[in-house]
PDB file of C-alpha atoms and ligand atoms in Angstrom:
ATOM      1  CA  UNK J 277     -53.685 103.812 106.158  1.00 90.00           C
ATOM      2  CA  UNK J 278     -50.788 104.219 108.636  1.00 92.00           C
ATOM      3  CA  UNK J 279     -50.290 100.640 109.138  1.00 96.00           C
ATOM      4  CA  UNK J 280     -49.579  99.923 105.297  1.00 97.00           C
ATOM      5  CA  UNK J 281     -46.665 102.197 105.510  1.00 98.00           C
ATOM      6  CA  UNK J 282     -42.809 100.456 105.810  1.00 97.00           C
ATOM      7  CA  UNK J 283     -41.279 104.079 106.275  1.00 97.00           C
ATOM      8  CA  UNK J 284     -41.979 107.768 105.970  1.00 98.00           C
ATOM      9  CA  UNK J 285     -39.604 109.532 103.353  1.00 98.00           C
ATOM     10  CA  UNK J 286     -40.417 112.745 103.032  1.00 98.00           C
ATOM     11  CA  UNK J 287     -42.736 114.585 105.887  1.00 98.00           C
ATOM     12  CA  UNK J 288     -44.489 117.658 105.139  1.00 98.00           C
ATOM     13  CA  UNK J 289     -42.133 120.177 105.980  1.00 98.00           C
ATOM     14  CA  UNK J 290     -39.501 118.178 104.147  1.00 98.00           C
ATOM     15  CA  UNK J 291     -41.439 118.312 101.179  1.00 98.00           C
ATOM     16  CA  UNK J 292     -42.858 121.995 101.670  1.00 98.00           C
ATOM     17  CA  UNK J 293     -39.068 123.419 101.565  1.00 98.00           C
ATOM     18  CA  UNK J 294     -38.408 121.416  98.699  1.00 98.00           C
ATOM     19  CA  UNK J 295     -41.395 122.946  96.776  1.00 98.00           C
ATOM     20  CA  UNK J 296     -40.627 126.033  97.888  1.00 98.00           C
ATOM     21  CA  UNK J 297     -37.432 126.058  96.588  1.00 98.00           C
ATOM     22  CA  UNK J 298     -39.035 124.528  93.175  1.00 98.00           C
ATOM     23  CA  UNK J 299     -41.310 127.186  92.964  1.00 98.00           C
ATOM     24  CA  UNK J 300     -38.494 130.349  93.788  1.00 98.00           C
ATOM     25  CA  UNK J 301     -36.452 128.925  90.775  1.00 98.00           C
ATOM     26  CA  UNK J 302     -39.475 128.698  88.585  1.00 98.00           C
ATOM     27  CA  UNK J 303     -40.284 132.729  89.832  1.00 98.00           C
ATOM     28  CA  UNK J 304     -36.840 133.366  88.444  1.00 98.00           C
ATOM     29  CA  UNK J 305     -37.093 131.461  85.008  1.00 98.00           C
ATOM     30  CA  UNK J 306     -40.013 132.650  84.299  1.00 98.00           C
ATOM     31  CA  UNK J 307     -40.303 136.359  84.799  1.00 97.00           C
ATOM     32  CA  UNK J 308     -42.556 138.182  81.723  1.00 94.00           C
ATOM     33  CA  UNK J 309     -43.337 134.419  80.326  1.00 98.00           C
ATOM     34  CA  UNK J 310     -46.568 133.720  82.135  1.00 98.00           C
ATOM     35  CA  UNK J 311     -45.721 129.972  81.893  1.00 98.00           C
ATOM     36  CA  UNK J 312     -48.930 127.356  81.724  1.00 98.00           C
ATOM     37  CA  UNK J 313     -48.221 124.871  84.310  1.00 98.00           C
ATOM     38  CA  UNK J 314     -49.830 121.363  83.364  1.00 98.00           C
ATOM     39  CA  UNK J 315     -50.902 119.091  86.233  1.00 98.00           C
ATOM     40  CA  UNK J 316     -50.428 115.064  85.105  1.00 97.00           C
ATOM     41  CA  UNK J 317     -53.713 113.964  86.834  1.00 96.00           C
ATOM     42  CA  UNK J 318     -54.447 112.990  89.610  1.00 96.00           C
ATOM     43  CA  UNK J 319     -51.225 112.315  91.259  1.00 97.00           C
ATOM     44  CA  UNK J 320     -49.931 115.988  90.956  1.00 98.00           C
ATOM     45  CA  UNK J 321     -53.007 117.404  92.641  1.00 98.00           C
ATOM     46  CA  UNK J 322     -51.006 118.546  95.769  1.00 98.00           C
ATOM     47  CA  UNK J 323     -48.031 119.097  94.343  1.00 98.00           C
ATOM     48  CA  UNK J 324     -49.713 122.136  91.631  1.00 98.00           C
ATOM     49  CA  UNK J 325     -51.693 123.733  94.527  1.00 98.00           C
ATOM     50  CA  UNK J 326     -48.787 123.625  96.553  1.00 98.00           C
ATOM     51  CA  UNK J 327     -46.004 124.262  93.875  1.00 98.00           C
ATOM     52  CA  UNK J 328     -48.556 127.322  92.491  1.00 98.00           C
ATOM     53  CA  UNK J 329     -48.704 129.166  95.571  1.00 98.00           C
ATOM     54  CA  UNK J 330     -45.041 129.532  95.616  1.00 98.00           C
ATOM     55  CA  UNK J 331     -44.371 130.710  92.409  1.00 98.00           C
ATOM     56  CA  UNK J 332     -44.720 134.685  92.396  1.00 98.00           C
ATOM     57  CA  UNK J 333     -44.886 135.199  88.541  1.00 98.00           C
ATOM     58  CA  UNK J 334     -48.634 135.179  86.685  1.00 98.00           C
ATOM     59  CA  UNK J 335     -49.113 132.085  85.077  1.00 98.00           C
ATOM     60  CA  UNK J 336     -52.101 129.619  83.917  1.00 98.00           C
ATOM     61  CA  UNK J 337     -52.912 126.028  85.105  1.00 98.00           C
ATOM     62  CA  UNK J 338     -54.857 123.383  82.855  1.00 98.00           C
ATOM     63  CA  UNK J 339     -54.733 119.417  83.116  1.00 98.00           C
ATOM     64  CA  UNK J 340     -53.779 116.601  81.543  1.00 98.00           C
ATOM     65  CA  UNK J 341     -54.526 113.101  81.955  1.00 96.00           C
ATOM     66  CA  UNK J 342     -53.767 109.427  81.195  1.00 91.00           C
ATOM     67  CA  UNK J 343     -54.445 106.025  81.355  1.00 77.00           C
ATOM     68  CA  UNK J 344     -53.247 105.227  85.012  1.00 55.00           C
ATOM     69  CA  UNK J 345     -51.441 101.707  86.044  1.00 51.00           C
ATOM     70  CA  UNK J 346     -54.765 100.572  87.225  1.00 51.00           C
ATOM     71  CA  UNK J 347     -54.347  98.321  90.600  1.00 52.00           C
ATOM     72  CA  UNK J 348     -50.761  97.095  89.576  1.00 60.00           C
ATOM     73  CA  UNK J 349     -47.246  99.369  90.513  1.00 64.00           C
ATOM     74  CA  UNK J 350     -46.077  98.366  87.190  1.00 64.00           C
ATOM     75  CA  UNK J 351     -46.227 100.730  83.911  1.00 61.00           C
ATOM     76  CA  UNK J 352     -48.332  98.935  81.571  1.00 59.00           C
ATOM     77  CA  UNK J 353     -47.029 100.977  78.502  1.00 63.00           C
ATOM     78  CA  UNK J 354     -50.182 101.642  77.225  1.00 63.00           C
ATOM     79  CA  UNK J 355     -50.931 105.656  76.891  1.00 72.00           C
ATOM     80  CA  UNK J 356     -54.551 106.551  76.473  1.00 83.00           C
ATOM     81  CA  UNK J 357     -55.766 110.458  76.845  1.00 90.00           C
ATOM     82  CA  UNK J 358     -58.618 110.704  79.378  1.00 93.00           C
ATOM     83  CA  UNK J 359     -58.731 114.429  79.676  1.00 96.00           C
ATOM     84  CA  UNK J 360     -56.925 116.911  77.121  1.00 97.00           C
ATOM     85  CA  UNK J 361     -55.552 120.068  78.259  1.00 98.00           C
ATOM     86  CA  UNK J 362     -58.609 123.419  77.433  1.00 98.00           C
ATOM     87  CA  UNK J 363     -55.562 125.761  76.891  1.00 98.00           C
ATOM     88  CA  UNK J 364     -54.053 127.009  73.338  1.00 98.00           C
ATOM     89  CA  UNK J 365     -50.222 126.219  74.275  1.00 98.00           C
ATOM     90  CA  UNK J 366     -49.013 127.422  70.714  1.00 98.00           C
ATOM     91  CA  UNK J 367     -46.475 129.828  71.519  1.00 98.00           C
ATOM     92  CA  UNK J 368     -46.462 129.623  75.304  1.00 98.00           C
ATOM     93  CA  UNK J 369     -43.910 128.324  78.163  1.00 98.00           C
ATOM     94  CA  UNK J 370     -45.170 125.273  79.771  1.00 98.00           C
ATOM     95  CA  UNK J 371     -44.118 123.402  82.320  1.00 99.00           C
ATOM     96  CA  UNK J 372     -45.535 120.084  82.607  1.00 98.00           C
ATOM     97  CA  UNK J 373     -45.789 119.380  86.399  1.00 98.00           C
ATOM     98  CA  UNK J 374     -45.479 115.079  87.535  1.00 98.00           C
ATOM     99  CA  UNK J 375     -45.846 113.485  90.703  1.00 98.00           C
ATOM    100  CA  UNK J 376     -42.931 110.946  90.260  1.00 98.00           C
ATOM    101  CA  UNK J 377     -41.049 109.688  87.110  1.00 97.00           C
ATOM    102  CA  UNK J 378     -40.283 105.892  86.783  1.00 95.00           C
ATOM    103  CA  UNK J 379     -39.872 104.758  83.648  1.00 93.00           C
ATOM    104  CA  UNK J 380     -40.337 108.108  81.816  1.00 93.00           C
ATOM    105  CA  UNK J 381     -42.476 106.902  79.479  1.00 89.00           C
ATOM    106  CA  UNK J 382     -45.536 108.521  80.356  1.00 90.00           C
ATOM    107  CA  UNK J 383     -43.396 112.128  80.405  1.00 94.00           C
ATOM    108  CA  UNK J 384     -41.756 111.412  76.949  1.00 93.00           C
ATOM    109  CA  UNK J 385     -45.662 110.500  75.527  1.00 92.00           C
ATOM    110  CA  UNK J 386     -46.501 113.334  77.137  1.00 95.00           C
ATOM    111  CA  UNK J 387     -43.609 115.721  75.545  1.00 96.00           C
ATOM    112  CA  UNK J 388     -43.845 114.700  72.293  1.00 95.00           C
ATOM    113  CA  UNK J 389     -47.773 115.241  72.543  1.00 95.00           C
ATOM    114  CA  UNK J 390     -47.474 118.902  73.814  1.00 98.00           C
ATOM    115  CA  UNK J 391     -44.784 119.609  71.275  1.00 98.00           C
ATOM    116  CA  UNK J 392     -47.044 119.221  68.358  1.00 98.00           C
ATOM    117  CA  UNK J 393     -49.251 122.289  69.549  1.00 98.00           C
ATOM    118  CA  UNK J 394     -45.166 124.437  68.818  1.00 98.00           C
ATOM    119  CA  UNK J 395     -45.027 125.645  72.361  1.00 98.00           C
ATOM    120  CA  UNK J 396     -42.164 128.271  72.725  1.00 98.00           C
ATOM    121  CA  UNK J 397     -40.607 125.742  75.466  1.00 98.00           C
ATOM    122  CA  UNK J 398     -41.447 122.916  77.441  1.00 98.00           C
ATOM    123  CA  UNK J 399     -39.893 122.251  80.813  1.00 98.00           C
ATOM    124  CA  UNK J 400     -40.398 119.189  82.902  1.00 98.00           C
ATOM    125  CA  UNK J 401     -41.081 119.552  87.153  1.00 98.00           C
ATOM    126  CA  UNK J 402     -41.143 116.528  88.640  1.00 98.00           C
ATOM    127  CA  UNK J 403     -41.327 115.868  92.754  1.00 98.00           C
ATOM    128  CA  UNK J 404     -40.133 112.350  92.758  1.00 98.00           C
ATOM    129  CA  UNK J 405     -37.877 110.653  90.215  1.00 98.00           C
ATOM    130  CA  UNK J 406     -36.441 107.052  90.554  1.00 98.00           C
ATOM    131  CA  UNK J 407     -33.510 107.152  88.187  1.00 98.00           C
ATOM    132  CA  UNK J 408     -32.648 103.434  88.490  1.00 97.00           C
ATOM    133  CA  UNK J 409     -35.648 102.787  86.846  1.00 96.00           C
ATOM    134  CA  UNK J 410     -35.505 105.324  83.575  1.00 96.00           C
ATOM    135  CA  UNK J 411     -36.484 103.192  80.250  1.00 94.00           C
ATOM    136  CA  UNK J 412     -36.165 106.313  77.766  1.00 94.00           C
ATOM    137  CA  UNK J 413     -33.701 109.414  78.262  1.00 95.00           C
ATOM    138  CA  UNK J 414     -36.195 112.137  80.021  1.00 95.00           C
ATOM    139  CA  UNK J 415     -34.459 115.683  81.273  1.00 97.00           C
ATOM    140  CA  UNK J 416     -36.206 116.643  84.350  1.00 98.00           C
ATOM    141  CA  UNK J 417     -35.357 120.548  84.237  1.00 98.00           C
ATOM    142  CA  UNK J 418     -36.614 120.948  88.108  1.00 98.00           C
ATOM    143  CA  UNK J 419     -36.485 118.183  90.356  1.00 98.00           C
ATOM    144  CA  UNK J 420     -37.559 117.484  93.842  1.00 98.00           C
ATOM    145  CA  UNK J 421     -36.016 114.076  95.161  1.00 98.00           C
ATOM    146  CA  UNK J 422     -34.633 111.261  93.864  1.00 98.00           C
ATOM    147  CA  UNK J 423     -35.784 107.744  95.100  1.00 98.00           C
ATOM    148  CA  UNK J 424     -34.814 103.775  94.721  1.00 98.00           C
ATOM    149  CA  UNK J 425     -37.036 101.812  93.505  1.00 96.00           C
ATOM    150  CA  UNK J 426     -39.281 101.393  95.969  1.00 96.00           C
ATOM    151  CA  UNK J 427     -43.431 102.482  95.282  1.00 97.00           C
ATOM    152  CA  UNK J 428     -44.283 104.755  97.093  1.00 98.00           C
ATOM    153  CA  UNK J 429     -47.569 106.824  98.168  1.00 98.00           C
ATOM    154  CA  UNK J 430     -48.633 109.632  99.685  1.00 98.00           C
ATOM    155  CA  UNK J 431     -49.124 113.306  99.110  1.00 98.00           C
ATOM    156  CA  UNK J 432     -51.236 112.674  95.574  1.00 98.00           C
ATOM    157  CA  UNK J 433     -49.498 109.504  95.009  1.00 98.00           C
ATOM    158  CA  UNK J 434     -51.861 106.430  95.046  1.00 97.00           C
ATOM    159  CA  UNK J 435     -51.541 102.682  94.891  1.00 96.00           C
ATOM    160  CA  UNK J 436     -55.385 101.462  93.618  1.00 94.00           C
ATOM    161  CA  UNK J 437     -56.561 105.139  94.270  1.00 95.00           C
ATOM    162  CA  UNK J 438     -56.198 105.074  97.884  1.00 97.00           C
ATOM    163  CA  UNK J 439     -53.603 106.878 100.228  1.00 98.00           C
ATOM    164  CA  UNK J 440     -53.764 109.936  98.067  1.00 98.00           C
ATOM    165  CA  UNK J 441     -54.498 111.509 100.717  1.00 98.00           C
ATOM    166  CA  UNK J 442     -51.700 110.905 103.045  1.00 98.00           C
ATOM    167  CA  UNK J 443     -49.803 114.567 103.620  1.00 98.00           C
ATOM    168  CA  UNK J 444     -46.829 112.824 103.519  1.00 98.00           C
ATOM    169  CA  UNK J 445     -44.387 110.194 101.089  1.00 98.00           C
ATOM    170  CA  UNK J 446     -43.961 106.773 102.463  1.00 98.00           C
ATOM    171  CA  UNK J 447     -42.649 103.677 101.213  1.00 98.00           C
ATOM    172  CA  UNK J 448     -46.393 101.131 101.060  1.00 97.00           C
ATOM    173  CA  UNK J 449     -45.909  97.759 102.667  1.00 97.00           C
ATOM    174  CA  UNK J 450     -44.870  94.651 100.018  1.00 95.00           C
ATOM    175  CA  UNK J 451     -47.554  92.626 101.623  1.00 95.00           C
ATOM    176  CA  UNK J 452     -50.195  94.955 100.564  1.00 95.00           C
ATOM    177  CA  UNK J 453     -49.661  94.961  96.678  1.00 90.00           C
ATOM    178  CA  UNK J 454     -47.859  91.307  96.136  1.00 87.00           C
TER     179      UNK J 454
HETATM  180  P1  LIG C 630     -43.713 106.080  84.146  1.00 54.94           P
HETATM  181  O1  LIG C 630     -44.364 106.247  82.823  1.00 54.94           O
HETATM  182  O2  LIG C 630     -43.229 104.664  84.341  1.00 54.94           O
HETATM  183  O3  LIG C 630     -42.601 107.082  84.387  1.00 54.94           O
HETATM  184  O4  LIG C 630     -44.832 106.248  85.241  1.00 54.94           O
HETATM  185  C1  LIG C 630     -45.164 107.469  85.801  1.00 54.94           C
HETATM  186  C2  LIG C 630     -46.504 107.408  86.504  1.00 54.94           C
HETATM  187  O5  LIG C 630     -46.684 106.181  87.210  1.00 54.94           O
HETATM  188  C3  LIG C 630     -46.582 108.494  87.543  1.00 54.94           C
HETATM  189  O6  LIG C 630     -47.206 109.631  87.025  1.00 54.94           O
HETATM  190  C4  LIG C 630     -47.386 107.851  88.643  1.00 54.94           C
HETATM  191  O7  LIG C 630     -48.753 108.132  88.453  1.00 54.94           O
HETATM  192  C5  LIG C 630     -47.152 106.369  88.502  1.00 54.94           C
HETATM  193  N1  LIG C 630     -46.131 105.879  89.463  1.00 54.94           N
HETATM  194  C6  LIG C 630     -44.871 105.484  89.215  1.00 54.94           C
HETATM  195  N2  LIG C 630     -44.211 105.118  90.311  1.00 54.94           N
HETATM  196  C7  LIG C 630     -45.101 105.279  91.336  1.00 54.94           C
HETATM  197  C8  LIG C 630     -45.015 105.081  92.765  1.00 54.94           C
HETATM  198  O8  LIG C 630     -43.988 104.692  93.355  1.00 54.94           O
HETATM  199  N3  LIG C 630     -46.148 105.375  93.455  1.00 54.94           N
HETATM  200  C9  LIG C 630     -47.297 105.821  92.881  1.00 54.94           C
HETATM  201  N4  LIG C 630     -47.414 106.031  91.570  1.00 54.94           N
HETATM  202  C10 LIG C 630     -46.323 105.757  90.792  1.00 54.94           C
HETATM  203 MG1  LIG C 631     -50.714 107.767  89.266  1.00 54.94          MG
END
């Protein structure tokens, strides 16, 4: 998998302050709220187990899932629900948690989903973001690091499934998806 990547961004430990420092904000928004965190399957895996064990306030987990890109690095637009989230969000703080934000589309489908259920608040925490390539106005409330627009893989992040499972965030090789 090694040899498909240009250039490592963000190493672990790069990535484990940066989620550590997510997480100590969320412990101080979120005192007495016991927020539900919602993981965007499957690329947020890593980033809830790891963003969860650095938040110090109670709170719940549940997942949520999509119609993925498929083997392309393009959006295709289309939004289909594969899984629902289990958890009654009426009234609750949630925090929908997102590998990486391109277009925003997926995150603004997603929003506008949860908000039908009349959660108290909804707050977006996204690792990646690539603000060059933003179709729809999306405010991510805590953000890890911006990008270009490069595609990138790695910790959760996948191009055709693979390299989830990468520990850390590297640029993938042109050759291998063009
Ligand atoms: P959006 O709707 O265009 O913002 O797409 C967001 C989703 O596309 C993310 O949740 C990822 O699953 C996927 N995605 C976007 N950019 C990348 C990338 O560079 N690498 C891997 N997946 C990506
Ligand atoms: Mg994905």
């Amino acid at each position: 998998m090694k040899n498909d990547i240009e250039k490592i961004l963000f190493d672990e430990s790069k990535i484990l302050k940066k989620v550590q420092d997510l997480g100590l904000r969320i412990s101080e928004d979120y005192k007495a709220k016991n927020p539900v965190l919602i993981c965007i399957l499957r690329g947020s895996v890593i980033f809830l187990s790891d963003l969860m064990k650095n938040i110090s306030v109670p709170l719940e987990i549940d997942f949520f899932s999509l119609s993925s890109y498929g083997a392309s690095t393009k959006s295709s637009g289309i939004v289909k629900i594969r899984k629902d989230i289990d958890t009654e969000i009426t009234g609750r703080h949630v925090i929908v948690v997102e590998d990486i934000v391109d277009s925003g589309l997926t995150l603004k489908y997603i929003e506008e989903y949860l908000s039908k259920h009349n959660p108290s608040s909804i707050k977006i925490c996204a690792l990646l973001d690539k603000p060059k390539a933003h179709k729809t106005e999306i405010k991510i409330h805590y953000k890890g690091f911006e990008i270009g627009n490069e595609f990138v893989v790695g910790y959760g992040l996948d191009f055709a499934e693979k390299y989830r499972n990468l520990p850390y965030i590297g640029i993938l090789k042109k050759e291998i998806y063009s």
